[in-house]
XYZ file of N, CA and C in Angstrom:
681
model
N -28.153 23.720 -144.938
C -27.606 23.080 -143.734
C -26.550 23.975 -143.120
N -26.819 24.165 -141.709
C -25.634 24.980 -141.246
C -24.290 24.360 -141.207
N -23.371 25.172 -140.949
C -22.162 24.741 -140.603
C -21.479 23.799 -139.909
N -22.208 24.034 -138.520
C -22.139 23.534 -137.466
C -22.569 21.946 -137.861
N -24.005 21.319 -138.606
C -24.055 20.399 -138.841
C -23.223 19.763 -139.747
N -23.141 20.623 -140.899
C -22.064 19.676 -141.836
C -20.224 19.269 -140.930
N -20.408 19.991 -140.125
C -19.118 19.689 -138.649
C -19.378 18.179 -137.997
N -20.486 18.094 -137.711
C -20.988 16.732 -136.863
C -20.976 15.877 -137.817
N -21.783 15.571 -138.749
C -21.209 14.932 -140.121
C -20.110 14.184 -140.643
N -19.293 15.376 -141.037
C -17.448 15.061 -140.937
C -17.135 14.302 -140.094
N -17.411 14.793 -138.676
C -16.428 14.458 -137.712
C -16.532 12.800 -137.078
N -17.444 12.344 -137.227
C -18.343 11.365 -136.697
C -16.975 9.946 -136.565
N -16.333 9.974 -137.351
C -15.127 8.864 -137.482
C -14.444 9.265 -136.748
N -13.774 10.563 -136.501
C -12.542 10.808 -135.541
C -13.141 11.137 -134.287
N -13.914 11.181 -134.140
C -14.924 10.886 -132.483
C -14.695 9.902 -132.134
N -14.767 8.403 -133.049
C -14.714 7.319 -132.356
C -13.807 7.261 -132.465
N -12.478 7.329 -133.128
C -11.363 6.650 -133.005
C -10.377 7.552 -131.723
N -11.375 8.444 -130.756
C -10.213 8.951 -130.265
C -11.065 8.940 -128.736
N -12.156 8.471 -128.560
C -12.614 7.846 -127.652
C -12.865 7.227 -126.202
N -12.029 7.088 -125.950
C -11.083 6.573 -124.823
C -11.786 6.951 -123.379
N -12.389 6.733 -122.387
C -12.750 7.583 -121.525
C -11.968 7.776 -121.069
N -12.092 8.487 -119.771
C -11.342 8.939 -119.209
C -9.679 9.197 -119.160
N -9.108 8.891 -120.486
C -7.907 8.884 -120.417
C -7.301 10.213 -121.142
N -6.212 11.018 -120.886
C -5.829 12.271 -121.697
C -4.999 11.600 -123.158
N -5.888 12.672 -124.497
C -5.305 11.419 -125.795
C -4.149 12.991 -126.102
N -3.286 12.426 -126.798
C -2.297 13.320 -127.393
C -2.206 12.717 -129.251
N -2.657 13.727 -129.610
C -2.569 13.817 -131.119
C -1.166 14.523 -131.831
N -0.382 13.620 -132.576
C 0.311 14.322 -133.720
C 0.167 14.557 -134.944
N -0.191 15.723 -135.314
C -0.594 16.299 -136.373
C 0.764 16.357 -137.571
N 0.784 15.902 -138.694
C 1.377 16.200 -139.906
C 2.730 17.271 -139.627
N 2.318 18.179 -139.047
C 3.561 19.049 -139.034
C 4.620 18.396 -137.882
N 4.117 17.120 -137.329
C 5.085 17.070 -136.411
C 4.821 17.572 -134.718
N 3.665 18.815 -134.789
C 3.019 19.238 -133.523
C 2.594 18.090 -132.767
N 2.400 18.203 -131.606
C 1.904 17.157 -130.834
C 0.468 18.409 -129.753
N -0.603 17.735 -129.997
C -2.024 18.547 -129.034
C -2.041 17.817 -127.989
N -1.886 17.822 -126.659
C -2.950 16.807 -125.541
C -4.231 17.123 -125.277
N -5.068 16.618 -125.372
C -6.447 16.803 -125.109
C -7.053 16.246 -123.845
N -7.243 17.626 -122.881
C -7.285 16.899 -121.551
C -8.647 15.805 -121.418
N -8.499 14.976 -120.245
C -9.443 14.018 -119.601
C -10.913 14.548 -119.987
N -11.360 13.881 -120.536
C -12.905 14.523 -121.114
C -13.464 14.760 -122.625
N -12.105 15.846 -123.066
C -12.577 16.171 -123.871
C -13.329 15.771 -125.105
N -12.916 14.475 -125.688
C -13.442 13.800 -126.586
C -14.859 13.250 -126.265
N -14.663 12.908 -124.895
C -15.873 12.048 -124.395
C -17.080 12.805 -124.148
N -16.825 13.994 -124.294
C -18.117 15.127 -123.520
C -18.474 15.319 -122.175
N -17.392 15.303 -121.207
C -17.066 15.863 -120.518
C -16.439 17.074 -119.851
N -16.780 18.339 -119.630
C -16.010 19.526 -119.650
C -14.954 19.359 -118.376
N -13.680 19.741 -119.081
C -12.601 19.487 -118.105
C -11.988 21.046 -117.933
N -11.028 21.350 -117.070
C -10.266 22.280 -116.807
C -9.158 22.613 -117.524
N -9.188 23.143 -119.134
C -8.436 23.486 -119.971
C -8.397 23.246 -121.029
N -10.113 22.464 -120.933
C -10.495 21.692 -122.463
C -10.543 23.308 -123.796
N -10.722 23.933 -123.190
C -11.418 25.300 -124.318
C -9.749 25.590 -124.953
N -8.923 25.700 -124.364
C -7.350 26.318 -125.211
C -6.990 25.517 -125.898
N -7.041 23.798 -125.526
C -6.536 23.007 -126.226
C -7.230 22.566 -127.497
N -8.777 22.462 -127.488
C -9.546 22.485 -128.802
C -9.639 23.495 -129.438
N -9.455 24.288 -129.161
C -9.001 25.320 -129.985
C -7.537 25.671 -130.633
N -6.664 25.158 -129.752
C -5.142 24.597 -130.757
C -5.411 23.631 -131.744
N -6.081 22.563 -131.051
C -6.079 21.553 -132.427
C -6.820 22.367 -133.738
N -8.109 23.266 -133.419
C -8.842 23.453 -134.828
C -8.372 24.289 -135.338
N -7.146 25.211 -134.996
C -6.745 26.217 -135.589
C -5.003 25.577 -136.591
N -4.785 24.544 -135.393
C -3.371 23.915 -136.503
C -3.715 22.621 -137.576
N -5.007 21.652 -136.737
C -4.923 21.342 -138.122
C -5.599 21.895 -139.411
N -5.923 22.666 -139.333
C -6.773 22.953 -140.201
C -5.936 24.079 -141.037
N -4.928 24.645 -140.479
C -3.977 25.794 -141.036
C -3.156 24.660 -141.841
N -2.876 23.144 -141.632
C -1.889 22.197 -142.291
C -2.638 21.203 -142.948
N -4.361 21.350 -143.150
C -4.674 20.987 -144.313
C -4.753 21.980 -145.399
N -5.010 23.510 -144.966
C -5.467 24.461 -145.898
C -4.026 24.857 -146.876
N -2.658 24.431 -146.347
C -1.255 23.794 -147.322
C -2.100 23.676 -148.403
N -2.708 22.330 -148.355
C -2.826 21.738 -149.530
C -3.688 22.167 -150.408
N -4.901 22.710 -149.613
C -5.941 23.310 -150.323
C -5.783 24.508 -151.058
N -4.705 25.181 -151.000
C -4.485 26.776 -151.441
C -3.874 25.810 -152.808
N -2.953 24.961 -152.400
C -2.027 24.124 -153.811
C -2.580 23.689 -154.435
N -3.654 23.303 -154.524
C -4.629 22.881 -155.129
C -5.962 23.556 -156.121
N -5.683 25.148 -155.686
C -6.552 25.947 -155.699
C -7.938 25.767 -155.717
N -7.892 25.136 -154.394
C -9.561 25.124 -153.952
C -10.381 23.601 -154.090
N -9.189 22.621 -155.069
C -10.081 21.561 -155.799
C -10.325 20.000 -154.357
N -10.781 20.208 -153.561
C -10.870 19.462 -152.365
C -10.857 17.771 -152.609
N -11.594 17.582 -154.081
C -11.799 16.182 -154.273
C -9.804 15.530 -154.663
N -8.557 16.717 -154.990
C -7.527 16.095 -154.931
C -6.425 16.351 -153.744
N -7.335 16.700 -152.599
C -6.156 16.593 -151.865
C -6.407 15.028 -150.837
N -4.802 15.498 -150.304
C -4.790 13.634 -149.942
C -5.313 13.228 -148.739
N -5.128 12.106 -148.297
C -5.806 11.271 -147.529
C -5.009 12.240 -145.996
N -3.869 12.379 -145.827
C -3.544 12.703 -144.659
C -3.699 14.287 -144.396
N -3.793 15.145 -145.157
C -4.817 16.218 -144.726
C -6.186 16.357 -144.443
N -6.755 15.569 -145.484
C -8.288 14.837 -145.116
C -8.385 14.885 -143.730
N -7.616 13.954 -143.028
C -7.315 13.784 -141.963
C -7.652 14.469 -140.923
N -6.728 15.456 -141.587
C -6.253 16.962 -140.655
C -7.381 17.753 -140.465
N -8.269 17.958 -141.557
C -9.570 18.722 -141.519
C -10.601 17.793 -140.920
N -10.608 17.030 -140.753
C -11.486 16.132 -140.281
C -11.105 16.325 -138.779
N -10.144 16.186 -137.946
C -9.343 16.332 -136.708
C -10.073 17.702 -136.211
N -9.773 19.046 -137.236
C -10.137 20.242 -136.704
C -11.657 20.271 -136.307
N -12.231 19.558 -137.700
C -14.202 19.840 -137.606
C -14.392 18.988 -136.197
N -13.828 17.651 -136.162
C -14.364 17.273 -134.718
C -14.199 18.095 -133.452
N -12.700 18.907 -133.512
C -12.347 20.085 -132.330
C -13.526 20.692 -132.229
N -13.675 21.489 -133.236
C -14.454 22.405 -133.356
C -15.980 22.372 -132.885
N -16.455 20.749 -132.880
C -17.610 20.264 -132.550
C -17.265 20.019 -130.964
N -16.705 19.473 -130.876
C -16.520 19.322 -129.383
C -16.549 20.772 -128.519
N -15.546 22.144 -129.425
C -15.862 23.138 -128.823
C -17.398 23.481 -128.232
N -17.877 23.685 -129.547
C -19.481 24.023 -129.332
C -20.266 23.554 -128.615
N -20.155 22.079 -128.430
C -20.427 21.323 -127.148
C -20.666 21.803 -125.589
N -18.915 21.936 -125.613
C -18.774 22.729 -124.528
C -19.377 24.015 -124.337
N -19.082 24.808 -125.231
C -20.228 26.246 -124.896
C -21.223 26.397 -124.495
N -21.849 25.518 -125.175
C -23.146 24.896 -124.619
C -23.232 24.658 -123.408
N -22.055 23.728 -122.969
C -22.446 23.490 -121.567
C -22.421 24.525 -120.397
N -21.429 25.201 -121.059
C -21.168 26.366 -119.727
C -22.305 27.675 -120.321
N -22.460 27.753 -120.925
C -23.882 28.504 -121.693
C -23.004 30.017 -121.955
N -21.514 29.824 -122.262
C -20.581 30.967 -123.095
C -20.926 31.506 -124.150
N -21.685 31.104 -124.794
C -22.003 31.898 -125.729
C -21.763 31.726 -127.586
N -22.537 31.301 -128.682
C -22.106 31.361 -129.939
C -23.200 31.892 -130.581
N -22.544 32.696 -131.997
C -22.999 33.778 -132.566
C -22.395 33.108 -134.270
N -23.493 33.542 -135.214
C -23.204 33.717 -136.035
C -23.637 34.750 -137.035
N -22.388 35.412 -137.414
C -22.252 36.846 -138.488
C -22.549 36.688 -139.673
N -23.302 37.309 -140.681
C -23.753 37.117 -142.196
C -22.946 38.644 -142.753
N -22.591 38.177 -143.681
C -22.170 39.294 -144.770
C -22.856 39.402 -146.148
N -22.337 41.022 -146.842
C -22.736 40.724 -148.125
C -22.126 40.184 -148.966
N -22.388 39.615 -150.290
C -21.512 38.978 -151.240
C -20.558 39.823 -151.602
N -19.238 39.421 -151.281
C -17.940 39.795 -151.780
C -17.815 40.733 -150.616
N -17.967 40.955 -149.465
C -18.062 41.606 -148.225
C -17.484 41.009 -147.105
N -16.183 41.378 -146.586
C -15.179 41.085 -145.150
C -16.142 41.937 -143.815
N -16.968 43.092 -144.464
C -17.271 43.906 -143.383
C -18.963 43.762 -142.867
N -18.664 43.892 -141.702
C -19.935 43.595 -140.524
C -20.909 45.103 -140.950
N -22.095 45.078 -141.597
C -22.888 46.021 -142.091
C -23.789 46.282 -140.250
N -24.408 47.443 -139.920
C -24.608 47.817 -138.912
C -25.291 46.967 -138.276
N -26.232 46.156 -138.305
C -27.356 45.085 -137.594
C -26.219 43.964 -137.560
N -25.241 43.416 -138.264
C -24.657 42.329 -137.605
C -23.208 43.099 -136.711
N -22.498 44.447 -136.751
C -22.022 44.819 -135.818
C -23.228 45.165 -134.590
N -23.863 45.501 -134.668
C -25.008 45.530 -133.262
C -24.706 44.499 -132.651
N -25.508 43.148 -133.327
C -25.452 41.452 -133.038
C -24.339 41.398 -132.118
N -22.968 41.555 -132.364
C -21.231 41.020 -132.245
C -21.754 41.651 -131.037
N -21.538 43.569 -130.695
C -21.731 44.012 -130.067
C -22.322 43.306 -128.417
N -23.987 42.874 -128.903
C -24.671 42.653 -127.918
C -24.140 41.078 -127.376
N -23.638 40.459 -127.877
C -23.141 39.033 -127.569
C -21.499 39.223 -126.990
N -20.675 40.603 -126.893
C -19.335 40.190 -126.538
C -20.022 41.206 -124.640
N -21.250 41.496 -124.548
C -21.580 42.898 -123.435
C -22.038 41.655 -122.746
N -22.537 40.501 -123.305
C -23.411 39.329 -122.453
C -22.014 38.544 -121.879
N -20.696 38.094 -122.907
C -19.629 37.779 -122.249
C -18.927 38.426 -120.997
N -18.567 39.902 -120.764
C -18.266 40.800 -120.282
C -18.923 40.540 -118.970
N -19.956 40.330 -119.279
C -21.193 40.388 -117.803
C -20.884 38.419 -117.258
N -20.821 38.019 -118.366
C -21.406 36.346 -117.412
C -19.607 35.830 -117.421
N -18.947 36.184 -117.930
C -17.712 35.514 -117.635
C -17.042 35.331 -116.078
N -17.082 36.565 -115.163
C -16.725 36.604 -114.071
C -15.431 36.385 -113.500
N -14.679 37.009 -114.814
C -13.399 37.277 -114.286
C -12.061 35.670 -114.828
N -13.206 34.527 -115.474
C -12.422 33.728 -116.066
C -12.205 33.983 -117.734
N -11.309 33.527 -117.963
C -10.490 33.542 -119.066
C -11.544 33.281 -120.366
N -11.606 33.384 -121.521
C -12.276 33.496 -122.710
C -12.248 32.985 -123.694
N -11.872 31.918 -124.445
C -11.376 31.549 -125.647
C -12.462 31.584 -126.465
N -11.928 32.241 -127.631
C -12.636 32.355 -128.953
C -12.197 32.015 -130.209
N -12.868 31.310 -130.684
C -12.601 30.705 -132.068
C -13.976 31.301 -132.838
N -13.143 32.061 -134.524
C -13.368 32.795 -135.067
C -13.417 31.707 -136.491
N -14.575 31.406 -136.978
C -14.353 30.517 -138.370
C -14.845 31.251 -139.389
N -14.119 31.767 -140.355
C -14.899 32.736 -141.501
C -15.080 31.485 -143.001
N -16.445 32.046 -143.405
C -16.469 30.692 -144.359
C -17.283 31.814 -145.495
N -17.701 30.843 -146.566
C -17.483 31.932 -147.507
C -18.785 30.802 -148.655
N -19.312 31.827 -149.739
C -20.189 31.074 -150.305
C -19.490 30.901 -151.627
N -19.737 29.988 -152.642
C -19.354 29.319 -153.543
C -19.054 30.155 -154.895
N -20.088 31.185 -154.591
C -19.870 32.073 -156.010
C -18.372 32.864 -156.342
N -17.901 32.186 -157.773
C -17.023 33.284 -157.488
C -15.873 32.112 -157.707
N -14.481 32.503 -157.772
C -13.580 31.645 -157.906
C -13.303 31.068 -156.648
N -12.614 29.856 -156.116
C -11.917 29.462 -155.053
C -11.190 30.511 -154.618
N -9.966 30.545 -154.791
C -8.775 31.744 -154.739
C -9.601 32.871 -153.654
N -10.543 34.097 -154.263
C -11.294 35.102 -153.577
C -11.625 34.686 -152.737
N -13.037 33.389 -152.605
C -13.253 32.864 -151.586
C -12.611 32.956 -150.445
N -11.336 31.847 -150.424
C -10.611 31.514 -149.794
C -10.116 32.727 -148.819
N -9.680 34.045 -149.941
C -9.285 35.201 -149.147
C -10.320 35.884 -148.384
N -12.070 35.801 -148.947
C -12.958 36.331 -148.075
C -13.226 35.743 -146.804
N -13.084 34.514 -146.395
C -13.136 33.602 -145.388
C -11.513 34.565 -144.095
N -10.459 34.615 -145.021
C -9.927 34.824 -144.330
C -10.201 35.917 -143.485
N -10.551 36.989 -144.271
C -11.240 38.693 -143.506
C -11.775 38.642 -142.962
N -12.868 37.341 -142.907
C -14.051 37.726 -142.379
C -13.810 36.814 -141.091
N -13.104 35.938 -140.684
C -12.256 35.633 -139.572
C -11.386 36.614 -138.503
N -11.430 37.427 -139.625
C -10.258 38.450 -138.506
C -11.456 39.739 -138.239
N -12.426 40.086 -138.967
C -13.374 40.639 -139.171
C -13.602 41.636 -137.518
N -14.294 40.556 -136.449
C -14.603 40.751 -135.111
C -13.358 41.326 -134.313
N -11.872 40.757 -134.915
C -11.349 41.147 -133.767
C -11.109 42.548 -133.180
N -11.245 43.495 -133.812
C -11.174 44.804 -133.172
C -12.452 45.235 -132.283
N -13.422 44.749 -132.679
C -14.871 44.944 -131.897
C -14.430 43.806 -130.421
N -13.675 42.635 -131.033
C -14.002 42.237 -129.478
C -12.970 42.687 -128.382
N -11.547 43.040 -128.912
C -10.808 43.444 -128.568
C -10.936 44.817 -127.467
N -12.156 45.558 -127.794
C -12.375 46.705 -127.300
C -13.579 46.645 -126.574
N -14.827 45.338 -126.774
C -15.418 45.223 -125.544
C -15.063 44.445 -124.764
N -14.069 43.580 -125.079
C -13.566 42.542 -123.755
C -12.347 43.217 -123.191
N -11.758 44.575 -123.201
C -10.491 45.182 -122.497
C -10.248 44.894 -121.222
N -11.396 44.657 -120.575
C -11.524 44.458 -119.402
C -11.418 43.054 -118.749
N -11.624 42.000 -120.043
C -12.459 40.849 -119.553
C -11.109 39.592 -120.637
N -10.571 38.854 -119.374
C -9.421 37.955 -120.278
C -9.766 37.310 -121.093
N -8.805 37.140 -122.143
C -9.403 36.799 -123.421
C -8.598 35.744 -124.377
N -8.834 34.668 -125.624
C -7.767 34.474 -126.362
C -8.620 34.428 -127.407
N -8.162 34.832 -128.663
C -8.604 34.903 -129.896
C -7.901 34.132 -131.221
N -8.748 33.175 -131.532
C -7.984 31.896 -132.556
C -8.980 32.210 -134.007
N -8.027 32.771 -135.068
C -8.831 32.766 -136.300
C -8.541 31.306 -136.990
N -9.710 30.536 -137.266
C -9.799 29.874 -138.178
C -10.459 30.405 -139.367
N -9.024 30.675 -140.355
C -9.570 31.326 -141.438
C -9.814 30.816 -142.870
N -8.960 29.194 -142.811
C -9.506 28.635 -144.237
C -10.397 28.147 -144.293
N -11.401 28.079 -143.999
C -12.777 27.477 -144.795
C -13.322 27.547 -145.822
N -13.110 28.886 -146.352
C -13.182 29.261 -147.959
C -14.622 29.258 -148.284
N -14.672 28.523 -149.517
C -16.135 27.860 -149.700
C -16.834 26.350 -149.652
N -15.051 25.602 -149.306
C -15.117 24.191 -149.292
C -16.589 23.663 -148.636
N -17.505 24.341 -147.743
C -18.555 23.570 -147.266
C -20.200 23.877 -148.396
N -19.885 24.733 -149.272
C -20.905 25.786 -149.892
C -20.742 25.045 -150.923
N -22.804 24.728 -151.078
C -23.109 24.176 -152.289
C -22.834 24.667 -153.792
N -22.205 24.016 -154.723
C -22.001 24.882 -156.103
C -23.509 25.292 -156.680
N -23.715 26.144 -157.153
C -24.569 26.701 -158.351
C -25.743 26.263 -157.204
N -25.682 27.509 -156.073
C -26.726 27.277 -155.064
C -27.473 28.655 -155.699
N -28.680 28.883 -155.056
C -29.536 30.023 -154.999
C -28.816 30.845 -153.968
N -29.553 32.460 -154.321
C -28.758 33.477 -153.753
C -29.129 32.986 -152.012
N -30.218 32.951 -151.810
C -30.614 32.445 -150.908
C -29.638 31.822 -149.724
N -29.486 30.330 -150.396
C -28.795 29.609 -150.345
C -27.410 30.039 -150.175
N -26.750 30.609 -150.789
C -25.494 30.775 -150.690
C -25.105 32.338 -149.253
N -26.352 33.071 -149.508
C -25.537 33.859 -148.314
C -25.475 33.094 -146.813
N -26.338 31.901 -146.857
C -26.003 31.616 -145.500
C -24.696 30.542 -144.809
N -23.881 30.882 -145.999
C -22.281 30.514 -146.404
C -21.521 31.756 -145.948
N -21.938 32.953 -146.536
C -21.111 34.035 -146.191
C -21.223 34.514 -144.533
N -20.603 33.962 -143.983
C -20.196 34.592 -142.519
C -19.434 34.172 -141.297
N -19.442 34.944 -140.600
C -17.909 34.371 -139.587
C -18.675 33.736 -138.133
N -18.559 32.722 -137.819
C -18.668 31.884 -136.698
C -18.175 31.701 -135.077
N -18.400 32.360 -134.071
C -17.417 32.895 -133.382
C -18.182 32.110 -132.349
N -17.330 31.209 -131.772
C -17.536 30.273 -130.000
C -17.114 30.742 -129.310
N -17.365 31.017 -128.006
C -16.781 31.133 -127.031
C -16.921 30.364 -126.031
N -15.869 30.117 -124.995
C -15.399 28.552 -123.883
C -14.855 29.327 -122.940
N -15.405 29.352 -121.521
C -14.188 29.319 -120.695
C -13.204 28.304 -120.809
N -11.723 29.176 -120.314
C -10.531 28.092 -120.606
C -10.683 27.140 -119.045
N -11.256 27.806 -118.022
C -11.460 27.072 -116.457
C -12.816 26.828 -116.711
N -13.323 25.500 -116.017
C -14.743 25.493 -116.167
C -15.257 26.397 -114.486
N -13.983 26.200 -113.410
C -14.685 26.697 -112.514
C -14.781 28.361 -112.022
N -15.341 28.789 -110.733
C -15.748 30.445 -111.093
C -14.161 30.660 -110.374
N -13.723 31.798 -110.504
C -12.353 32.187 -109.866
C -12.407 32.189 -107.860
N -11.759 31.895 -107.294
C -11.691 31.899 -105.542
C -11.953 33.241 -105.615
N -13.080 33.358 -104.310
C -13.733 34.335 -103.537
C -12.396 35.119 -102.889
């Protein structure tokens, strides 16, 4: 099961409870942060600034559940109910992102690595390559947001995991950095995912399609820039 589905999954409770049409919801997250989530966003509607703000939420809560998860070293069934929370908050962002990409047809890509591997082997730097030259071309001068999710397969201790997810999050940014020079941009690593979604004592099979980094892209305006 991909990623993306075990996302829809999760998220399915904090969809409804945040619901609301047409109204802008403001979430406070654990640390005290406060997100607004403009008019739409929950509802599936693309609004004018929906892409920066779902992408704040999936990058903070999910940096203030992964607290607990590092304290824990990796053991997911004891952390508590109000980080639960928190990761649950991000996977729905994160779904809603993709949503949106979809709608504006921005663009998502996903990167495979080798086991125990942060680095993009030549056919998936090609891949990155040919997907940031299609941004470059269809963006048209609006703004870019990218969310970067590195996730990681089960083999292996938590701890490593955890740190391969992180690399492989930051993995793209010099490749995109240097084909988007031209083309405005924001870049959000979501880097704990670890192996928390990766089946234990999977087949090799199975498990590399855990190892790799997840990269959305959203305009932050849905509309084209004035003539």
């Amino acid at each position: 099961m991909s990623l993306c589905r075990n996302l829809i999954v999760v998220a399915t409770s904090t969809l409804l409870l945040a619901a609301c049409a047409g109204q802008s919801q403001t979430y406070t997250m654990n640390s005290g942060q406060s997100v607004t989530m403009p008019k739409g966003t929950v509802t599936g509607a693309a609004s004018v600034g929906d892409a920066n703000a779902l992408a704040q939420m999936i990058t903070n809560s999910n940096a203030n559940a992964m607290q607990q998860f590092d304290k824990l070293g990796g053991d997911m069934s004891q952390m508590q109910a109000a980080q639960t929370q928190e990761l649950q908050n991000s996977q729905a962002a994160l779904t809603k992102l993709e949503q949106l990409s979809d709608q504006q047809g921005s663009g998502q890509i996903t990167l495979f690595f080798a086991e125990g591997s942060a680095q993009l082997n030549q056919e998936q730097q090609l891949r990155l390559i040919r997907f940031l030259d299609y941004i470059a071309r269809a963006s048209l001068g609006r703004e870019v947001i990218l969310v970067s999710v590195g996730s990681a397969s089960a083999v292996g201790p938590a701890a490593v995991n955890r740190r391969l997810s992180v690399e492989r999050s930051q993995a793209p940014l010099a490749t995109i950095n240097q084909y988007l020079v031209n083309t405005p941009h924001e870049f959000y690593k979501v880097s704990a995912v670890g192996d928390m979604y990766a089946p234990k004592d999977a087949s090799t099979q199975v498990a590399q399609r855990y190892q790799n980094v997840r990269i959305v892209a959203a305009y932050d305006k849905a509309q084209l820039p004035a003539s």
